[in-house]
C-alpha cells in the first residue's frame, strides 16, 4: 500500500472510493490552459518547453485535486522525434507529410532519447512539484494509432488510408510498426526513470480493425511494448486503452498483460465487471458528452458506473478525452459525487 491511491489500484487493490482522473484533463476547456497555450505560440512549443509543460500538467491538479496527473505532451511527438515533421494547425488538428515506403527506412527510433529530452525534464519537474499522494502518469500512442497519422498525414474518420497501406505494402507497414514499438519502449522507460509512476498506451483507433490487423497491428505490438518496458523496469505499471476494441477486450487483456484497461463508453458495465475485472483494473467509462450536458443524466450515469465497478479494482475516468466544451462546474460535480459516494 502506498499513499498514491491510483498506484494501489494498478497493484490490484480495491479502493473504497475509486481514484479519479480524466483523459485530456489539461486542455482547452480550462481558461488557464488557453492562456499558457497563447503564450507558448505553437502547440509543439508548449510540449517541448519543460516549464510550460509542467505548468499545464499541474493546472487541473490545482483546480480539481485529481488523484493522478498525466504528463502534458502528445502522442505525435514520437514521429516528430524520429524523423517526421509534425504541425498542429489551429482548428484542424495534426498535419504531417504522409510517409512513403522509402521514408520508413530512414526513421531512427533511438532519436526519442535525445530529441525528447525536454519531455523527460518536464516529468522530473512535475514529480517534484506534485503533491506526494498524486500519481504521475506518462504515456505514448500505440504503434497502430501513431502509424495512422503518419500514413494519412492527418486524422481521418475510419483510418482507411492506413488500413489500405497495411494491405498494399505489408513489409513497409510492419517495419513502421516495429520502429514505433522500439521507439515507444525507449520513450516509456525513460519517462518511468524520470519519475512517472505508471504509463498509459493510447490506441485510440483500435476499433477500426478486422481480426487479422487487430492482432498484428494493434494487440501484438502493444504486448511487445509492455514486455520490453518490463524487461528494463520489472513490475512497471501499464494501462492499455484500446478504444473501440469491444468484444476483443478479454483477449487484449490476456495477451498484453496490462495492469488496467481503459474502457470507452460503449462497453456494457456489467459485461466489463463479469469478464474483465477479475483479471485487470477497470478504468472509465463516462461518456464525455455528459460533462457538456450535465443534469440528472450525468448523475445517473456516474451512479451506474459506481454501482457496477466499485467492488473491484477501478479508476474513475471518461470513456475518451474531455471535450473543449467540457463544463468546469460539471467536472467539480462529478468529482464530488464520486468522492461522496456511499453505496
Ligand atoms: O490527457 C492529457 O491531459 C495529456 C495530454 C494529451 C494530449 N494529447 C494533449 C493535446 C494526451 C494524452 C494526448 C493524446 C493524443 N493525442 C491522442 C490519444 C488520445 C485520444 O484523444 O484519442 C491522440 C489521437 C492525439 C493526436 C492529437 N493531438 C489530435 C488528433 C489532436 C487534435 C484534436 C484536438 O483535440 O485538438 C491533438 C491536439 C492536442 N493534444 C490538444 C491537446 C490539449 C489540443 C491542441 C491545442 O491546444 O491547440
Short mmCIF file of C-alpha atoms and ligand atoms in Angstrom, two decimals:
data_model
loop_
_atom_site.label_atom_id
_atom_site.label_comp_id
_atom_site.label_asym_id
_atom_site.label_seq_id
_atom_site.Cartn_x
_atom_site.Cartn_y
_atom_site.Cartn_z
CA UNK A 1 0.00 0.00 0.00
CA UNK A 2 1.20 3.50 -0.82
CA UNK A 3 -0.45 6.88 -0.32
CA UNK A 4 -0.85 7.04 -4.11
CA UNK A 5 -4.33 5.57 -4.42
CA UNK A 6 -4.23 5.19 -8.17
CA UNK A 7 -0.98 3.26 -7.98
CA UNK A 8 -2.59 0.98 -5.37
CA UNK A 9 -5.34 0.14 -7.84
CA UNK A 10 -2.75 -0.68 -10.51
CA UNK A 11 -1.28 -3.06 -7.93
CA UNK A 12 -4.61 -4.87 -7.84
CA UNK A 13 -6.13 -3.30 -4.75
CA UNK A 14 -9.70 -2.10 -4.43
CA UNK A 15 -10.05 1.42 -3.01
CA UNK A 16 -13.39 2.12 -1.31
CA UNK A 17 -13.64 5.40 -3.23
CA UNK A 18 -12.09 4.93 -6.69
CA UNK A 19 -9.25 7.28 -7.64
CA UNK A 20 -10.30 9.68 -10.39
CA UNK A 21 -8.59 11.49 -13.28
CA UNK A 22 -9.81 12.48 -16.75
CA UNK A 23 -8.22 11.88 -20.11
CA UNK A 24 -7.25 15.30 -21.59
CA UNK A 25 -7.74 16.87 -18.16
CA UNK A 26 -5.26 19.58 -19.19
CA UNK A 27 -6.71 21.31 -22.22
CA UNK A 28 -8.82 23.89 -23.89
CA UNK A 29 -11.81 23.69 -21.54
CA UNK A 30 -9.59 25.41 -18.92
CA UNK A 31 -9.03 29.19 -19.26
CA UNK A 32 -5.63 28.87 -17.56
CA UNK A 33 -4.59 26.34 -20.25
CA UNK A 34 -5.72 28.67 -23.04
CA UNK A 35 -3.64 31.48 -21.52
CA UNK A 36 -0.41 29.41 -21.46
CA UNK A 37 -1.19 27.97 -24.90
CA UNK A 38 -1.41 31.53 -26.29
CA UNK A 39 1.86 32.48 -24.59
CA UNK A 40 3.66 29.40 -25.97
CA UNK A 41 2.62 30.13 -29.56
CA UNK A 42 2.55 26.74 -31.25
CA UNK A 43 1.23 23.56 -29.62
CA UNK A 44 4.58 21.80 -30.01
CA UNK A 45 6.46 24.64 -28.35
CA UNK A 46 4.15 24.08 -25.40
CA UNK A 47 5.04 20.36 -25.38
CA UNK A 48 8.78 20.98 -25.79
CA UNK A 49 9.12 23.66 -23.11
CA UNK A 50 9.54 21.84 -19.75
CA UNK A 51 8.30 24.83 -17.72
CA UNK A 52 5.14 25.30 -19.80
CA UNK A 53 4.50 21.54 -19.92
CA UNK A 54 4.92 21.33 -16.15
CA UNK A 55 2.58 24.25 -15.56
CA UNK A 56 -0.27 22.91 -17.74
CA UNK A 57 0.10 19.42 -16.26
CA UNK A 58 -0.34 20.88 -12.76
CA UNK A 59 -3.27 23.18 -13.62
CA UNK A 60 -6.04 20.55 -13.35
CA UNK A 61 -4.46 19.14 -10.18
CA UNK A 62 -4.57 22.56 -8.51
CA UNK A 63 -8.10 23.26 -9.66
CA UNK A 64 -9.69 19.85 -9.07
CA UNK A 65 -7.31 17.76 -6.92
CA UNK A 66 -7.40 14.73 -9.22
CA UNK A 67 -5.73 11.54 -7.95
CA UNK A 68 -3.44 11.43 -11.00
CA UNK A 69 -1.65 13.94 -13.20
CA UNK A 70 -0.88 13.00 -16.79
CA UNK A 71 2.25 14.40 -18.39
CA UNK A 72 1.29 17.14 -20.83
CA UNK A 73 2.53 16.18 -24.27
CA UNK A 74 1.10 14.48 -27.35
CA UNK A 75 1.36 11.04 -28.92
CA UNK A 76 2.70 12.69 -32.09
CA UNK A 77 5.94 13.93 -30.51
CA UNK A 78 7.28 10.43 -31.25
CA UNK A 79 7.03 10.71 -35.06
CA UNK A 80 8.31 14.26 -34.72
CA UNK A 81 11.37 12.97 -32.85
CA UNK A 82 12.20 10.02 -35.11
CA UNK A 83 12.34 11.98 -38.33
CA UNK A 84 8.95 13.31 -39.44
CA UNK A 85 7.86 16.86 -39.03
CA UNK A 86 4.54 17.35 -37.23
CA UNK A 87 2.46 20.51 -37.14
CA UNK A 88 -0.75 21.33 -35.33
CA UNK A 89 -2.90 23.58 -37.48
CA UNK A 90 -5.35 25.66 -35.47
CA UNK A 91 -8.85 24.22 -35.68
CA UNK A 92 -7.73 21.34 -37.93
CA UNK A 93 -5.60 19.10 -35.73
CA UNK A 94 -2.28 17.46 -36.59
CA UNK A 95 -0.68 17.64 -40.04
CA UNK A 96 2.27 15.54 -41.25
CA UNK A 97 3.65 14.75 -44.70
CA UNK A 98 2.22 11.29 -45.48
CA UNK A 99 5.13 8.87 -45.16
CA UNK A 100 6.34 6.88 -48.18
CA UNK A 101 7.65 3.31 -48.24
CA UNK A 102 11.23 4.59 -48.69
CA UNK A 103 10.98 7.10 -45.87
CA UNK A 104 10.06 4.39 -43.36
CA UNK A 105 13.61 3.06 -43.77
CA UNK A 106 15.05 6.36 -42.60
CA UNK A 107 13.22 6.58 -39.27
CA UNK A 108 15.57 6.40 -36.27
CA UNK A 109 13.76 5.14 -33.12
CA UNK A 110 16.66 5.98 -30.78
CA UNK A 111 16.14 9.68 -31.57
CA UNK A 112 13.40 9.71 -28.91
CA UNK A 113 16.17 9.66 -26.32
CA UNK A 114 17.88 12.88 -27.41
CA UNK A 115 15.08 14.81 -29.12
CA UNK A 116 12.53 14.27 -26.36
CA UNK A 117 14.82 15.31 -23.51
CA UNK A 118 12.54 18.31 -22.73
CA UNK A 119 9.76 15.78 -22.06
CA UNK A 120 11.89 13.83 -19.56
CA UNK A 121 12.89 17.11 -17.94
CA UNK A 122 9.21 18.01 -17.62
CA UNK A 123 8.47 14.64 -15.96
CA UNK A 124 11.15 15.36 -13.34
CA UNK A 125 9.85 18.86 -12.70
CA UNK A 126 6.24 17.69 -12.45
CA UNK A 127 7.08 14.92 -9.96
CA UNK A 128 8.98 17.45 -7.91
CA UNK A 129 6.01 19.80 -7.68
CA UNK A 130 3.13 17.33 -7.40
CA UNK A 131 1.53 16.54 -4.05
CA UNK A 132 3.07 13.30 -2.78
CA UNK A 133 -0.25 11.41 -2.97
CA UNK A 134 -0.83 12.27 -6.65
CA UNK A 135 0.13 9.50 -9.09
CA UNK A 136 2.06 10.71 -12.15
CA UNK A 137 1.20 9.06 -15.45
CA UNK A 138 3.37 9.12 -18.55
CA UNK A 139 2.07 7.91 -21.91
CA UNK A 140 2.63 7.13 -25.55
CA UNK A 141 0.41 6.35 -28.51
CA UNK A 142 0.11 2.74 -29.60
CA UNK A 143 2.04 1.96 -32.81
CA UNK A 144 -1.16 1.48 -34.84
CA UNK A 145 -2.70 4.80 -33.79
CA UNK A 146 0.56 6.72 -34.32
CA UNK A 147 1.03 5.00 -37.71
CA UNK A 148 -2.45 6.09 -38.85
CA UNK A 149 -1.44 9.75 -38.55
CA UNK A 150 1.99 9.15 -40.13
CA UNK A 151 0.42 7.40 -43.13
CA UNK A 152 -2.60 9.62 -43.78
CA UNK A 153 -0.85 12.79 -42.63
CA UNK A 154 -3.90 13.80 -40.61
CA UNK A 155 -6.88 12.43 -38.74
CA UNK A 156 -9.44 10.54 -40.86
CA UNK A 157 -12.89 9.13 -39.96
CA UNK A 158 -12.01 5.41 -40.16
CA UNK A 159 -8.28 5.34 -40.93
CA UNK A 160 -8.90 3.88 -44.40
CA UNK A 161 -5.55 5.21 -45.75
CA UNK A 162 -3.55 3.34 -43.08
CA UNK A 163 -5.62 0.16 -43.46
CA UNK A 164 -5.08 0.26 -47.20
CA UNK A 165 -1.34 0.89 -46.76
CA UNK A 166 -1.15 -2.18 -44.47
CA UNK A 167 -2.75 -4.27 -47.26
CA UNK A 168 -0.72 -2.92 -50.17
CA UNK A 169 2.66 -2.50 -48.50
CA UNK A 170 2.75 -5.03 -45.67
CA UNK A 171 6.53 -5.15 -45.45
CA UNK A 172 6.91 -1.40 -45.09
CA UNK A 173 3.89 -1.20 -42.81
CA UNK A 174 5.27 -3.74 -40.33
CA UNK A 175 8.70 -2.13 -40.48
CA UNK A 176 6.97 1.10 -39.42
CA UNK A 177 5.12 -0.70 -36.61
CA UNK A 178 8.40 -2.33 -35.45
CA UNK A 179 10.18 1.02 -35.38
CA UNK A 180 7.34 2.53 -33.37
CA UNK A 181 7.50 -0.39 -30.91
CA UNK A 182 11.22 0.22 -30.44
CA UNK A 183 10.78 4.00 -30.02
CA UNK A 184 7.86 3.51 -27.60
CA UNK A 185 9.81 1.16 -25.32
CA UNK A 186 12.72 3.61 -25.10
CA UNK A 187 10.34 6.53 -24.58
CA UNK A 188 8.24 4.92 -21.84
CA UNK A 189 11.25 3.52 -19.97
CA UNK A 190 12.79 6.98 -19.92
CA UNK A 191 9.54 8.52 -18.62
CA UNK A 192 9.39 5.93 -15.84
CA UNK A 193 13.05 6.51 -14.98
CA UNK A 194 12.39 10.27 -14.86
CA UNK A 195 9.63 9.91 -12.26
CA UNK A 196 6.41 8.65 -13.84
CA UNK A 197 4.65 6.12 -11.56
CA UNK A 198 2.88 4.36 -14.42
CA UNK A 199 2.22 4.83 -18.14
CA UNK A 200 -0.79 4.62 -20.42
CA UNK A 201 -0.71 3.40 -24.02
CA UNK A 202 -3.40 5.13 -26.13
CA UNK A 203 -4.74 3.05 -29.03
CA UNK A 204 -7.49 5.45 -29.98
CA UNK A 205 -8.05 3.74 -33.34
CA UNK A 206 -8.03 0.07 -32.25
CA UNK A 207 -11.72 -0.13 -33.14
CA UNK A 208 -11.40 0.12 -36.93
CA UNK A 209 -9.51 -3.16 -37.48
CA UNK A 210 -10.53 -6.65 -38.61
CA UNK A 211 -9.37 -9.76 -36.74
CA UNK A 212 -6.08 -10.06 -38.59
CA UNK A 213 -4.98 -6.43 -38.31
CA UNK A 214 -6.24 -6.20 -34.72
CA UNK A 215 -3.80 -8.96 -33.75
CA UNK A 216 -0.85 -7.92 -35.88
CA UNK A 217 -1.09 -4.10 -35.86
CA UNK A 218 -2.70 -3.32 -32.51
CA UNK A 219 -2.55 -6.10 -29.89
CA UNK A 220 0.82 -7.76 -30.52
CA UNK A 221 2.82 -4.53 -30.88
CA UNK A 222 1.33 -3.31 -27.58
CA UNK A 223 2.19 -6.66 -25.98
CA UNK A 224 5.77 -6.21 -27.19
CA UNK A 225 5.92 -2.72 -25.70
CA UNK A 226 4.65 -3.99 -22.33
CA UNK A 227 7.22 -6.80 -22.35
CA UNK A 228 10.04 -4.52 -23.48
CA UNK A 229 9.31 -1.93 -20.79
CA UNK A 230 9.14 -4.59 -18.05
CA UNK A 231 12.44 -6.09 -19.20
CA UNK A 232 14.05 -2.77 -18.27
CA UNK A 233 11.76 -1.93 -15.34
CA UNK A 234 10.39 -5.10 -13.74
CA UNK A 235 6.84 -4.68 -12.50
CA UNK A 236 6.29 -1.43 -14.45
CA UNK A 237 2.61 -0.46 -14.20
CA UNK A 238 0.89 -0.04 -17.56
CA UNK A 239 -2.66 0.99 -18.57
CA UNK A 240 -3.90 -0.02 -22.03
CA UNK A 241 -6.61 1.97 -23.82
CA UNK A 242 -7.66 0.13 -26.99
CA UNK A 243 -10.62 2.35 -27.83
CA UNK A 244 -13.39 0.51 -29.64
CA UNK A 245 -11.88 -2.97 -29.05
CA UNK A 246 -15.27 -4.19 -27.77
CA UNK A 247 -15.54 -7.99 -27.70
CA UNK A 248 -11.79 -8.30 -28.12
CA UNK A 249 -11.11 -6.73 -24.72
CA UNK A 250 -10.69 -10.02 -22.80
CA UNK A 251 -8.20 -11.20 -25.41
CA UNK A 252 -6.40 -7.84 -25.32
CA UNK A 253 -6.01 -8.01 -21.53
CA UNK A 254 -4.81 -11.61 -21.58
CA UNK A 255 -2.28 -11.15 -24.37
CA UNK A 256 -0.85 -7.72 -23.48
CA UNK A 257 -0.74 -8.26 -19.69
CA UNK A 258 -1.61 -4.64 -18.92
CA UNK A 259 -2.42 -3.77 -15.28
CA UNK A 260 -5.51 -1.71 -16.10
CA UNK A 261 -7.77 -1.41 -19.11
CA UNK A 262 -9.26 1.89 -20.27
CA UNK A 263 -12.82 1.36 -21.46
CA UNK A 264 -14.78 3.64 -23.77
CA UNK A 265 -18.42 4.45 -23.04
CA UNK A 266 -19.81 1.81 -25.41
CA UNK A 267 -18.59 -1.05 -23.19
CA UNK A 268 -21.51 -2.55 -21.18
CA UNK A 269 -20.87 -2.09 -17.46
CA UNK A 270 -22.00 -5.49 -16.20
CA UNK A 271 -20.17 -7.29 -19.01
CA UNK A 272 -16.92 -5.50 -18.13
CA UNK A 273 -17.32 -6.39 -14.45
CA UNK A 274 -18.05 -10.05 -15.23
CA UNK A 275 -15.47 -10.58 -17.96
CA UNK A 276 -12.58 -8.26 -17.15
CA UNK A 277 -12.44 -7.05 -13.57
CA UNK A 278 -11.19 -10.30 -12.03
CA UNK A 279 -8.15 -10.08 -14.35
CA UNK A 280 -7.40 -6.38 -14.52
CA UNK A 281 -8.32 -3.00 -13.03
CA UNK A 282 -11.04 -1.15 -14.96
CA UNK A 283 -10.69 2.50 -15.96
CA UNK A 284 -13.50 4.56 -17.43
CA UNK A 285 -16.02 5.00 -18.88
CA UNK A 286 -18.31 8.03 -18.61
CA UNK A 287 -19.41 9.46 -21.96
CA UNK A 288 -17.59 12.85 -22.27
CA UNK A 289 -20.75 14.48 -23.69
CA UNK A 290 -22.24 14.23 -20.18
CA UNK A 291 -19.68 16.79 -18.98
CA UNK A 292 -21.18 19.19 -21.51
CA UNK A 293 -24.87 18.43 -20.94
CA UNK A 294 -24.92 17.71 -17.17
CA UNK A 295 -28.26 17.35 -15.42
CA UNK A 296 -29.80 14.21 -13.98
CA UNK A 297 -28.35 12.15 -16.82
CA UNK A 298 -24.85 12.94 -15.60
CA UNK A 299 -25.66 11.93 -12.02
CA UNK A 300 -27.44 8.75 -13.08
CA UNK A 301 -24.58 7.72 -15.37
CA UNK A 302 -21.99 8.29 -12.62
CA UNK A 303 -24.11 6.19 -10.25
CA UNK A 304 -24.43 3.33 -12.72
CA UNK A 305 -20.66 3.14 -13.17
CA UNK A 306 -20.02 3.38 -9.42
CA UNK A 307 -22.52 0.64 -8.68
CA UNK A 308 -21.22 -1.69 -11.36
CA UNK A 309 -17.49 -1.41 -10.73
CA UNK A 310 -16.80 -0.21 -7.17
CA UNK A 311 -16.49 -3.69 -5.69
CA UNK A 312 -13.25 -4.40 -7.59
CA UNK A 313 -10.11 -2.55 -8.75
CA UNK A 314 -11.41 0.55 -10.51
CA UNK A 315 -10.22 4.01 -11.61
CA UNK A 316 -12.95 6.52 -12.45
CA UNK A 317 -12.38 8.25 -15.81
CA UNK A 318 -14.14 9.24 -19.00
CA UNK A 319 -14.53 6.89 -21.96
CA UNK A 320 -12.36 9.29 -24.04
CA UNK A 321 -10.90 12.78 -23.60
CA UNK A 322 -12.91 15.67 -22.17
CA UNK A 323 -14.03 17.96 -24.99
CA UNK A 324 -13.12 21.65 -25.28
CA UNK A 325 -16.81 22.33 -24.45
CA UNK A 326 -16.48 20.44 -21.14
CA UNK A 327 -18.03 22.42 -18.27
CA UNK A 328 -15.76 23.15 -15.30
CA UNK A 329 -18.67 23.17 -12.82
CA UNK A 330 -19.73 19.73 -14.06
CA UNK A 331 -16.20 18.41 -13.51
CA UNK A 332 -16.46 19.59 -9.88
CA UNK A 333 -19.86 17.96 -9.63
CA UNK A 334 -18.51 14.66 -10.99
CA UNK A 335 -15.60 14.59 -8.54
CA UNK A 336 -17.82 15.45 -5.57
CA UNK A 337 -20.33 12.79 -6.48
CA UNK A 338 -17.67 10.09 -6.86
CA UNK A 339 -15.91 11.06 -3.62
CA UNK A 340 -19.05 11.33 -1.53
CA UNK A 341 -20.40 8.03 -2.78
CA UNK A 342 -21.95 5.68 -0.29
CA UNK A 343 -23.34 2.52 -1.81
O1 LIG B 1 -4.62 13.97 -21.34
C1 LIG B 1 -3.91 14.98 -21.13
O2 LIG B 1 -4.30 15.97 -20.47
C2 LIG B 1 -2.47 14.95 -21.59
C3 LIG B 1 -2.21 15.48 -22.87
C4 LIG B 1 -2.60 14.78 -24.16
C5 LIG B 1 -2.82 15.50 -25.36
N1 LIG B 1 -2.98 14.61 -26.38
C6 LIG B 1 -2.83 16.96 -25.46
C7 LIG B 1 -3.44 17.61 -26.64
C8 LIG B 1 -2.70 13.42 -24.48
C9 LIG B 1 -2.60 12.20 -23.56
C10 LIG B 1 -2.95 13.33 -25.88
C11 LIG B 1 -3.07 12.06 -26.60
C12 LIG B 1 -3.44 12.05 -28.02
N2 LIG B 1 -3.08 12.94 -29.00
C13 LIG B 1 -4.21 11.02 -28.62
C14 LIG B 1 -4.72 9.79 -27.93
C15 LIG B 1 -5.91 10.06 -27.10
C16 LIG B 1 -7.13 10.47 -27.88
O3 LIG B 1 -7.59 11.59 -27.64
O4 LIG B 1 -7.61 9.68 -28.69
C17 LIG B 1 -4.34 11.34 -29.99
C18 LIG B 1 -5.07 10.53 -31.04
C19 LIG B 1 -3.61 12.55 -30.21
C20 LIG B 1 -3.40 13.27 -31.50
C21 LIG B 1 -3.97 14.63 -31.47
N3 LIG B 1 -3.46 15.68 -30.73
C22 LIG B 1 -5.09 15.10 -32.17
C23 LIG B 1 -5.95 14.28 -33.10
C24 LIG B 1 -5.24 16.45 -31.84
C25 LIG B 1 -6.24 17.42 -32.44
C26 LIG B 1 -7.59 17.23 -31.86
C27 LIG B 1 -7.77 18.13 -30.70
O5 LIG B 1 -8.26 17.67 -29.67
O6 LIG B 1 -7.44 19.31 -30.88
C28 LIG B 1 -4.23 16.79 -30.91
C29 LIG B 1 -4.00 18.10 -30.25
C30 LIG B 1 -3.95 18.14 -28.75
N4 LIG B 1 -3.31 17.25 -27.97
C31 LIG B 1 -4.52 19.15 -27.93
C32 LIG B 1 -4.20 18.81 -26.61
C33 LIG B 1 -4.54 19.59 -25.36
C34 LIG B 1 -5.26 20.38 -28.42
C35 LIG B 1 -4.30 21.30 -29.08
C36 LIG B 1 -4.43 22.75 -28.70
O7 LIG B 1 -4.42 23.10 -27.51
O8 LIG B 1 -4.48 23.55 -29.64
#
